[in-house]
Amino acid sequence: MTTSPVKPAFLSSGEDLGVVAVAFSGGQGKGGVDAGPDALIKAGLLDDLKEDLGYKLHYDGLIHSYDDLIPSHDPPIDNMKRPTACSKVNARLHEQTYEHASQGRMVLTLGGDHSIAIGSISGVARGIRERLGKPLAVIWVDAHADLNTFETSPSGNVHGMPVAFLSGLCKHDVFSWLTEQCLIPADKLVYIGLRDVDRGEKKLLRDNKIKAFSMHEVDRYGIGKVVDMALEYIGDDTPIHLSFDVDACDPVHAPSTGTPVRGGLTLREGDYICEALHQTGKLVGMDLVEVNPMILAKEGGADTWQVAETVRTGCSLVRCALGESLL
Ligand SMILES: [Mn+2]
């Protein structure tokens, strides 16, 4: 039995939790984000979920680096860097999250860079479609929109493109395994926390009328109202996946990440989003990504307070989404 009184609307039981740890950094150029899951687990995250929150974990005990899938030579295709690694790792991860979701479990994916959401979310979406005949909604909490297509991306890094592929706004043979069942309808997608959006992404957001609450809306309405509006927009009868990029939080709370942006969510605002989504009973999946314990290594090793603080923030967000409450 979990400690949470919330009854899940779209899961077989409230206590079965599928966990996939993904040590992948190929969606961007900086080393170290592949060490994120290990840092989160070493900080006691999975023990907390099991012992404090009462989950029954379905976890293979592995931190997957998918070495067998990563080619030694992986030249860019149409501006996408490391396309083969990104596609193959995500296709494998898709099968892993699909397996959990099709059994009616909540699915937690620990990254890794945000490109892994292509696999994690598509697997959950397919599992939900098959089991319930419903689309999956996604709440994407991030400083960035990650909505570039391979044509609009300034960097060519796939971690800036997952939403474009997942929403079907962008298609490419590299990700030909993403079938219709895997996709998130654009009107079931909501952003919270945006503050660094590329020009091409702004156009995609506008042209496709994608719902986005930037930090401006968080300032204006407060996080409580923003989450209420996000949930109202998604509608009552839809399972929700939370994709949380730790860089949504202000660098004060999550400095050890690849692309920090000032002016972000406070720790409490981040935790609040997770708590409030848990309370809906509609959460069926979560990603926690972009914790990079090595990013500040130059400035004093991997054991700086910045790393510890970022890991602590990541653990707190996950626990809140899985039912930890203040009272
Ligand atoms: Mn992101």
mmCIF file of C-alpha atoms and ligand atoms in Angstrom:
data_model
loop_
_atom_site.group_PDB
_atom_site.id
_atom_site.type_symbol
_atom_site.label_atom_id
_atom_site.label_comp_id
_atom_site.label_asym_id
_atom_site.label_seq_id
_atom_site.Cartn_x
_atom_site.Cartn_y
_atom_site.Cartn_z
ATOM 1 C CA MET A 1 0.000 0.000 0.000
ATOM 2 C CA THR A 2 1.236 3.464 -0.790
ATOM 3 C CA THR A 3 0.956 6.232 1.769
ATOM 4 C CA SER A 4 -1.047 8.359 -0.686
ATOM 5 C CA PRO A 5 -4.825 8.438 -0.285
ATOM 6 C CA VAL A 6 -5.251 9.325 -3.973
ATOM 7 C CA LYS A 7 -6.953 6.685 -6.093
ATOM 8 C CA PRO A 8 -5.443 6.451 -9.564
ATOM 9 C CA ALA A 9 -8.008 6.827 -12.341
ATOM 10 C CA PHE A 10 -6.081 5.158 -15.148
ATOM 11 C CA LEU A 11 -3.757 2.621 -13.501
ATOM 12 C CA SER A 12 -4.417 -0.981 -12.484
ATOM 13 C CA SER A 13 -3.213 -0.314 -8.976
ATOM 14 C CA GLY A 14 -1.877 2.617 -7.034
ATOM 15 C CA GLU A 15 1.238 0.845 -5.881
ATOM 16 C CA ASP A 16 2.880 -0.688 -8.934
ATOM 17 C CA LEU A 17 5.636 1.541 -10.243
ATOM 18 C CA GLY A 18 7.715 0.718 -13.314
ATOM 19 C CA VAL A 19 11.146 2.338 -13.239
ATOM 20 C CA VAL A 20 13.577 2.740 -16.138
ATOM 21 C CA ALA A 21 16.993 4.326 -15.568
ATOM 22 C CA VAL A 22 18.431 5.745 -18.771
ATOM 23 C CA ALA A 23 22.075 6.770 -18.939
ATOM 24 C CA PHE A 24 21.928 8.494 -22.303
ATOM 25 C CA SER A 25 23.566 11.783 -23.234
ATOM 26 C CA GLY A 26 23.583 11.591 -27.050
ATOM 27 C CA GLY A 27 20.730 14.047 -27.495
ATOM 28 C CA GLN A 28 23.134 16.859 -26.674
ATOM 29 C CA GLY A 29 26.859 17.498 -26.631
ATOM 30 C CA LYS A 30 27.859 17.705 -22.972
ATOM 31 C CA GLY A 31 29.114 14.658 -21.107
ATOM 32 C CA GLY A 32 27.835 13.733 -17.685
ATOM 33 C CA VAL A 33 24.053 13.789 -18.035
ATOM 34 C CA ASP A 34 24.275 10.021 -18.476
ATOM 35 C CA ALA A 35 25.384 9.923 -14.818
ATOM 36 C CA GLY A 36 22.078 11.497 -13.724
ATOM 37 C CA PRO A 37 20.163 8.301 -12.893
ATOM 38 C CA ASP A 38 23.049 6.897 -10.861
ATOM 39 C CA ALA A 39 23.263 10.109 -8.833
ATOM 40 C CA LEU A 40 19.502 10.141 -8.190
ATOM 41 C CA ILE A 41 19.465 6.483 -7.174
ATOM 42 C CA LYS A 42 22.573 6.818 -4.991
ATOM 43 C CA ALA A 43 20.865 9.724 -3.244
ATOM 44 C CA GLY A 44 18.215 7.221 -2.157
ATOM 45 C CA LEU A 45 15.376 8.074 -4.521
ATOM 46 C CA LEU A 46 14.220 4.511 -5.198
ATOM 47 C CA ASP A 47 14.570 3.511 -1.540
ATOM 48 C CA ASP A 48 12.384 6.488 -0.594
ATOM 49 C CA LEU A 49 9.733 5.469 -3.121
ATOM 50 C CA LYS A 50 9.699 1.948 -1.777
ATOM 51 C CA GLU A 51 10.165 2.445 1.923
ATOM 52 C CA ASP A 52 8.637 5.846 2.623
ATOM 53 C CA LEU A 53 5.929 6.028 -0.030
ATOM 54 C CA GLY A 54 5.108 2.321 -0.161
ATOM 55 C CA TYR A 55 5.508 1.567 -3.856
ATOM 56 C CA LYS A 56 6.116 -1.862 -5.261
ATOM 57 C CA LEU A 57 8.946 -1.210 -7.705
ATOM 58 C CA HIS A 58 9.215 -2.997 -11.021
ATOM 59 C CA TYR A 59 12.833 -2.195 -11.752
ATOM 60 C CA ASP A 60 15.447 -4.374 -13.419
ATOM 61 C CA GLY A 61 18.192 -2.902 -11.230
ATOM 62 C CA LEU A 62 20.077 -1.663 -14.282
ATOM 63 C CA ILE A 63 21.159 1.751 -15.396
ATOM 64 C CA HIS A 64 20.843 1.302 -19.129
ATOM 65 C CA SER A 65 23.594 2.748 -21.256
ATOM 66 C CA TYR A 66 22.459 0.823 -24.359
ATOM 67 C CA ASP A 67 26.056 0.481 -25.509
ATOM 68 C CA ASP A 68 25.040 -2.251 -27.951
ATOM 69 C CA LEU A 69 22.858 0.255 -29.793
ATOM 70 C CA ILE A 70 25.310 3.126 -30.105
ATOM 71 C CA PRO A 71 27.317 3.102 -33.323
ATOM 72 C CA SER A 72 30.948 4.209 -33.298
ATOM 73 C CA HIS A 73 30.283 6.341 -36.352
ATOM 74 C CA ASP A 74 27.033 8.303 -36.305
ATOM 75 C CA PRO A 75 27.231 11.273 -38.681
ATOM 76 C CA PRO A 76 24.475 13.918 -38.719
ATOM 77 C CA ILE A 77 21.431 13.368 -40.894
ATOM 78 C CA ASP A 78 19.510 16.475 -41.955
ATOM 79 C CA ASN A 79 21.107 18.522 -39.164
ATOM 80 C CA MET A 80 20.317 15.941 -36.450
ATOM 81 C CA LYS A 81 23.390 14.997 -34.430
ATOM 82 C CA ARG A 82 23.918 11.328 -33.466
ATOM 83 C CA PRO A 83 20.653 10.370 -35.193
ATOM 84 C CA THR A 84 21.154 6.605 -35.150
ATOM 85 C CA ALA A 85 22.001 6.453 -31.442
ATOM 86 C CA CYS A 86 19.060 8.722 -30.591
ATOM 87 C CA SER A 87 16.650 6.645 -32.637
ATOM 88 C CA LYS A 88 17.801 3.213 -31.501
ATOM 89 C CA VAL A 89 18.051 4.066 -27.809
ATOM 90 C CA ASN A 90 14.606 5.650 -27.871
ATOM 91 C CA ALA A 91 13.114 2.708 -29.743
ATOM 92 C CA ARG A 92 14.436 0.359 -27.042
ATOM 93 C CA LEU A 93 13.271 2.665 -24.236
ATOM 94 C CA HIS A 94 9.871 2.826 -25.926
ATOM 95 C CA GLU A 95 9.551 -0.944 -25.533
ATOM 96 C CA GLN A 96 10.571 -0.711 -21.873
ATOM 97 C CA THR A 97 8.032 1.963 -20.893
ATOM 98 C CA TYR A 98 5.382 0.339 -23.104
ATOM 99 C CA GLU A 99 5.824 -2.917 -21.207
ATOM 100 C CA HIS A 100 5.149 -1.184 -17.871
ATOM 101 C CA ALA A 101 2.295 0.966 -19.193
ATOM 102 C CA SER A 102 0.548 -1.947 -20.865
ATOM 103 C CA GLN A 103 0.470 -3.699 -17.468
ATOM 104 C CA GLY A 104 -1.267 -0.686 -15.968
ATOM 105 C CA ARG A 105 1.704 0.523 -13.995
ATOM 106 C CA MET A 106 2.768 4.093 -13.387
ATOM 107 C CA VAL A 107 6.048 4.572 -15.271
ATOM 108 C CA LEU A 108 9.003 6.581 -13.979
ATOM 109 C CA THR A 109 11.890 7.254 -16.374
ATOM 110 C CA LEU A 110 15.100 8.755 -14.993
ATOM 111 C CA GLY A 111 17.371 10.448 -17.536
ATOM 112 C CA GLY A 112 19.506 11.222 -19.223
ATOM 113 C CA ASP A 113 19.016 14.151 -21.565
ATOM 114 C CA HIS A 114 15.530 15.165 -22.665
ATOM 115 C CA SER A 115 15.752 13.372 -26.016
ATOM 116 C CA ILE A 116 14.805 10.222 -24.085
ATOM 117 C CA ALA A 117 11.260 11.537 -23.756
ATOM 118 C CA ILE A 118 10.767 10.421 -27.365
ATOM 119 C CA GLY A 119 11.014 6.832 -26.185
ATOM 120 C CA SER A 120 9.548 7.120 -22.705
ATOM 121 C CA ILE A 121 6.438 9.080 -23.675
ATOM 122 C CA SER A 122 5.737 7.204 -26.909
ATOM 123 C CA GLY A 123 5.847 3.912 -24.995
ATOM 124 C CA VAL A 124 3.440 5.168 -22.340
ATOM 125 C CA ALA A 125 1.168 6.703 -25.009
ATOM 126 C CA ARG A 126 0.979 3.425 -26.915
ATOM 127 C CA GLY A 127 0.312 1.437 -23.721
ATOM 128 C CA ILE A 128 -2.490 3.825 -22.722
ATOM 129 C CA ARG A 129 -4.047 3.791 -26.203
ATOM 130 C CA GLU A 130 -4.112 0.024 -26.298
ATOM 131 C CA ARG A 131 -5.342 -0.428 -22.745
ATOM 132 C CA LEU A 132 -7.860 2.418 -22.473
ATOM 133 C CA GLY A 133 -8.449 3.658 -26.019
ATOM 134 C CA LYS A 134 -7.486 7.149 -24.963
ATOM 135 C CA PRO A 135 -4.824 9.630 -26.006
ATOM 136 C CA LEU A 136 -2.138 10.602 -23.508
ATOM 137 C CA ALA A 137 -1.764 14.206 -22.396
ATOM 138 C CA VAL A 138 1.683 15.599 -21.635
ATOM 139 C CA ILE A 139 2.609 18.399 -19.251
ATOM 140 C CA TRP A 140 6.099 19.486 -20.259
ATOM 141 C CA VAL A 141 7.815 21.440 -17.489
ATOM 142 C CA ASP A 142 10.944 23.032 -18.872
ATOM 143 C CA ALA A 143 12.843 26.282 -19.428
ATOM 144 C CA HIS A 144 12.869 25.332 -23.117
ATOM 145 C CA ALA A 145 10.138 24.192 -25.485
ATOM 146 C CA ASP A 146 12.182 21.321 -27.005
ATOM 147 C CA LEU A 147 9.932 21.793 -30.025
ATOM 148 C CA ASN A 148 12.494 22.396 -32.763
ATOM 149 C CA THR A 149 12.241 20.340 -35.906
ATOM 150 C CA PHE A 150 15.423 19.136 -37.550
ATOM 151 C CA GLU A 151 14.894 22.059 -39.914
ATOM 152 C CA THR A 152 14.464 24.797 -37.281
ATOM 153 C CA SER A 153 17.013 23.568 -34.717
ATOM 154 C CA PRO A 154 19.928 25.978 -34.307
ATOM 155 C CA SER A 155 22.102 23.290 -32.646
ATOM 156 C CA GLY A 156 21.068 20.006 -34.266
ATOM 157 C CA ASN A 157 20.824 18.464 -30.792
ATOM 158 C CA VAL A 158 17.917 16.025 -30.587
ATOM 159 C CA HIS A 159 17.171 16.959 -26.941
ATOM 160 C CA GLY A 160 15.752 20.174 -28.389
ATOM 161 C CA MET A 161 13.380 18.245 -30.687
ATOM 162 C CA PRO A 162 11.453 15.606 -28.697
ATOM 163 C CA VAL A 163 8.144 17.468 -28.621
ATOM 164 C CA ALA A 164 8.229 18.027 -32.383
ATOM 165 C CA PHE A 165 8.536 14.285 -32.977
ATOM 166 C CA LEU A 166 6.108 13.263 -30.220
ATOM 167 C CA SER A 167 3.405 15.621 -31.443
ATOM 168 C CA GLY A 168 3.845 14.542 -35.053
ATOM 169 C CA LEU A 169 4.597 18.139 -36.081
ATOM 170 C CA CYS A 170 7.875 16.809 -37.404
ATOM 171 C CA LYS A 171 8.411 13.472 -39.084
ATOM 172 C CA HIS A 172 11.631 11.900 -40.257
ATOM 173 C CA ASP A 173 12.683 8.466 -41.460
ATOM 174 C CA VAL A 174 15.170 8.333 -38.560
ATOM 175 C CA PHE A 175 12.180 8.012 -36.228
ATOM 176 C CA SER A 176 9.998 5.968 -38.557
ATOM 177 C CA TRP A 177 9.138 3.613 -35.661
ATOM 178 C CA LEU A 178 7.005 6.393 -34.108
ATOM 179 C CA THR A 179 3.572 5.207 -35.254
ATOM 180 C CA GLU A 180 0.267 7.086 -34.848
ATOM 181 C CA GLN A 181 -0.465 5.319 -31.552
ATOM 182 C CA CYS A 182 2.700 6.797 -30.081
ATOM 183 C CA LEU A 183 1.821 10.417 -30.702
ATOM 184 C CA ILE A 184 0.510 13.171 -28.432
ATOM 185 C CA PRO A 185 -2.256 15.298 -29.980
ATOM 186 C CA ALA A 186 -1.153 18.947 -30.038
ATOM 187 C CA ASP A 187 -4.265 19.892 -28.036
ATOM 188 C CA LYS A 188 -3.239 17.501 -25.235
ATOM 189 C CA LEU A 189 0.126 19.152 -24.761
ATOM 190 C CA VAL A 190 0.771 21.879 -22.176
ATOM 191 C CA TYR A 191 3.996 23.634 -21.250
ATOM 192 C CA ILE A 192 4.864 25.185 -17.906
ATOM 193 C CA GLY A 193 7.962 27.199 -17.061
ATOM 194 C CA LEU A 194 9.190 28.302 -20.505
ATOM 195 C CA ARG A 195 11.636 31.199 -20.657
ATOM 196 C CA ASP A 196 14.129 30.444 -23.432
ATOM 197 C CA VAL A 197 12.277 29.667 -26.644
ATOM 198 C CA ASP A 198 13.869 29.758 -30.108
ATOM 199 C CA ARG A 199 12.312 31.828 -32.861
ATOM 200 C CA GLY A 200 11.278 28.778 -34.895
ATOM 201 C CA GLU A 201 9.703 27.264 -31.811
ATOM 202 C CA LYS A 202 7.691 30.407 -31.112
ATOM 203 C CA LYS A 203 6.231 30.154 -34.598
ATOM 204 C CA LEU A 204 5.406 26.454 -34.116
ATOM 205 C CA LEU A 205 3.738 27.210 -30.773
ATOM 206 C CA ARG A 206 1.631 29.973 -32.347
ATOM 207 C CA ASP A 207 0.796 28.222 -35.613
ATOM 208 C CA ASN A 208 -0.310 25.057 -33.847
ATOM 209 C CA LYS A 209 -2.051 26.871 -30.973
ATOM 210 C CA ILE A 210 -0.091 24.886 -28.408
ATOM 211 C CA LYS A 211 -0.939 25.771 -24.813
ATOM 212 C CA ALA A 212 2.037 27.250 -23.009
ATOM 213 C CA PHE A 213 2.367 28.866 -19.594
ATOM 214 C CA SER A 214 5.729 30.623 -19.580
ATOM 215 C CA MET A 215 7.318 32.110 -16.472
ATOM 216 C CA HIS A 216 5.380 35.259 -17.371
ATOM 217 C CA GLU A 217 2.102 33.444 -16.675
ATOM 218 C CA VAL A 218 3.568 31.868 -13.529
ATOM 219 C CA ASP A 219 4.394 35.393 -12.328
ATOM 220 C CA ARG A 220 1.022 36.765 -13.309
ATOM 221 C CA TYR A 221 -1.316 34.063 -12.009
ATOM 222 C CA GLY A 222 0.780 32.117 -9.527
ATOM 223 C CA ILE A 223 1.612 28.464 -9.888
ATOM 224 C CA GLY A 224 -1.657 27.251 -8.353
ATOM 225 C CA LYS A 225 -3.795 28.945 -10.973
ATOM 226 C CA VAL A 226 -1.432 27.939 -13.783
ATOM 227 C CA VAL A 227 -1.721 24.260 -12.873
ATOM 228 C CA ASP A 228 -5.509 24.593 -12.576
ATOM 229 C CA MET A 229 -5.660 26.142 -16.052
ATOM 230 C CA ALA A 230 -3.378 23.461 -17.476
ATOM 231 C CA LEU A 231 -5.593 20.704 -16.066
ATOM 232 C CA GLU A 232 -8.757 22.385 -17.246
ATOM 233 C CA TYR A 233 -7.318 22.677 -20.737
ATOM 234 C CA ILE A 234 -6.405 18.985 -20.860
ATOM 235 C CA GLY A 235 -9.838 17.967 -19.649
ATOM 236 C CA ASP A 236 -11.072 15.530 -17.071
ATOM 237 C CA ASP A 237 -10.940 12.230 -18.841
ATOM 238 C CA THR A 238 -7.345 12.086 -20.018
ATOM 239 C CA PRO A 239 -4.349 10.314 -18.488
ATOM 240 C CA ILE A 240 -1.364 12.608 -17.956
ATOM 241 C CA HIS A 241 2.370 12.151 -18.381
ATOM 242 C CA LEU A 242 4.634 14.678 -16.649
ATOM 243 C CA SER A 243 7.926 15.335 -18.406
ATOM 244 C CA PHE A 244 10.008 17.371 -15.982
ATOM 245 C CA ASP A 245 13.290 18.896 -17.116
ATOM 246 C CA VAL A 246 15.174 19.905 -13.994
ATOM 247 C CA ASP A 247 16.235 23.098 -15.819
ATOM 248 C CA ALA A 248 12.659 24.353 -15.397
ATOM 249 C CA CYS A 249 13.728 25.094 -11.847
ATOM 250 C CA ASP A 250 15.812 28.161 -11.228
ATOM 251 C CA PRO A 251 19.579 27.585 -11.298
ATOM 252 C CA VAL A 252 19.560 28.420 -7.579
ATOM 253 C CA HIS A 253 17.887 25.039 -7.043
ATOM 254 C CA ALA A 254 19.166 23.126 -10.082
ATOM 255 C CA PRO A 255 22.509 24.579 -11.169
ATOM 256 C CA SER A 256 24.050 21.319 -12.357
ATOM 257 C CA THR A 257 22.301 20.957 -15.698
ATOM 258 C CA GLY A 258 23.364 21.435 -19.305
ATOM 259 C CA THR A 259 21.396 24.535 -20.232
ATOM 260 C CA PRO A 260 20.466 26.510 -17.103
ATOM 261 C CA VAL A 261 18.373 29.658 -17.565
ATOM 262 C CA ARG A 262 17.867 32.317 -14.912
ATOM 263 C CA GLY A 263 14.408 33.301 -13.705
ATOM 264 C CA GLY A 264 12.956 29.835 -13.234
ATOM 265 C CA LEU A 265 10.598 28.003 -10.931
ATOM 266 C CA THR A 266 11.353 27.997 -7.234
ATOM 267 C CA LEU A 267 11.752 24.620 -5.593
ATOM 268 C CA ARG A 268 8.287 24.974 -4.104
ATOM 269 C CA GLU A 269 6.731 25.886 -7.453
ATOM 270 C CA GLY A 270 8.310 22.791 -8.999
ATOM 271 C CA ASP A 271 7.234 20.588 -6.124
ATOM 272 C CA TYR A 272 3.760 22.129 -6.233
ATOM 273 C CA ILE A 273 3.286 21.148 -9.878
ATOM 274 C CA CYS A 274 4.222 17.574 -8.988
ATOM 275 C CA GLU A 275 2.045 17.463 -5.868
ATOM 276 C CA ALA A 276 -0.953 18.903 -7.679
ATOM 277 C CA LEU A 277 -0.634 16.465 -10.578
ATOM 278 C CA HIS A 278 -0.396 13.564 -8.157
ATOM 279 C CA GLN A 279 -3.557 14.753 -6.445
ATOM 280 C CA THR A 280 -5.517 14.544 -9.700
ATOM 281 C CA GLY A 281 -5.060 10.764 -9.716
ATOM 282 C CA LYS A 282 -4.509 11.026 -13.463
ATOM 283 C CA LEU A 283 -0.734 10.724 -13.633
ATOM 284 C CA VAL A 284 0.404 7.625 -15.499
ATOM 285 C CA GLY A 285 4.032 8.504 -16.214
ATOM 286 C CA MET A 286 6.867 10.839 -15.350
ATOM 287 C CA ASP A 287 10.297 11.674 -16.748
ATOM 288 C CA LEU A 288 12.910 13.442 -14.665
ATOM 289 C CA VAL A 289 15.728 14.545 -16.956
ATOM 290 C CA GLU A 290 18.830 16.691 -17.447
ATOM 291 C CA VAL A 291 20.395 16.247 -14.009
ATOM 292 C CA ASN A 292 24.086 16.414 -14.936
ATOM 293 C CA PRO A 293 26.389 15.707 -11.995
ATOM 294 C CA MET A 294 29.498 16.457 -14.082
ATOM 295 C CA ILE A 295 28.591 19.781 -15.608
ATOM 296 C CA LEU A 296 30.323 21.817 -12.907
ATOM 297 C CA ALA A 297 33.124 19.312 -12.399
ATOM 298 C CA LYS A 298 35.646 21.795 -13.795
ATOM 299 C CA GLU A 299 34.806 24.095 -10.944
ATOM 300 C CA GLY A 300 35.676 21.737 -8.124
ATOM 301 C CA GLY A 301 34.788 18.160 -8.865
ATOM 302 C CA ALA A 302 31.556 16.247 -8.952
ATOM 303 C CA ASP A 303 30.827 16.689 -5.270
ATOM 304 C CA THR A 304 30.093 20.376 -5.242
ATOM 305 C CA TRP A 305 27.074 21.757 -3.437
ATOM 306 C CA GLN A 306 25.648 22.572 -6.862
ATOM 307 C CA VAL A 307 25.527 18.897 -7.765
ATOM 308 C CA ALA A 308 24.075 17.894 -4.414
ATOM 309 C CA GLU A 309 21.436 20.606 -4.615
ATOM 310 C CA THR A 310 20.414 19.612 -8.154
ATOM 311 C CA VAL A 311 20.138 15.940 -7.235
ATOM 312 C CA ARG A 312 18.152 16.858 -4.141
ATOM 313 C CA THR A 313 15.779 18.937 -6.257
ATOM 314 C CA GLY A 314 15.318 16.076 -8.729
ATOM 315 C CA CYS A 315 14.568 13.591 -5.964
ATOM 316 C CA SER A 316 12.089 15.968 -4.367
ATOM 317 C CA LEU A 317 10.195 16.494 -7.634
ATOM 318 C CA VAL A 318 9.824 12.759 -8.196
ATOM 319 C CA ARG A 319 8.714 12.057 -4.633
ATOM 320 C CA CYS A 320 6.101 14.820 -4.855
ATOM 321 C CA ALA A 321 4.734 13.468 -8.144
ATOM 322 C CA LEU A 322 4.451 10.068 -6.504
ATOM 323 C CA GLY A 323 2.515 11.272 -3.525
ATOM 324 C CA GLU A 324 4.823 12.776 -0.942
ATOM 325 C CA SER A 325 2.967 15.572 0.814
ATOM 326 C CA LEU A 326 3.928 18.188 3.356
ATOM 327 C CA LEU A 327 1.225 17.179 5.818
HETATM 328 MN MN MN B 1 14.066 19.892 -21.888
#
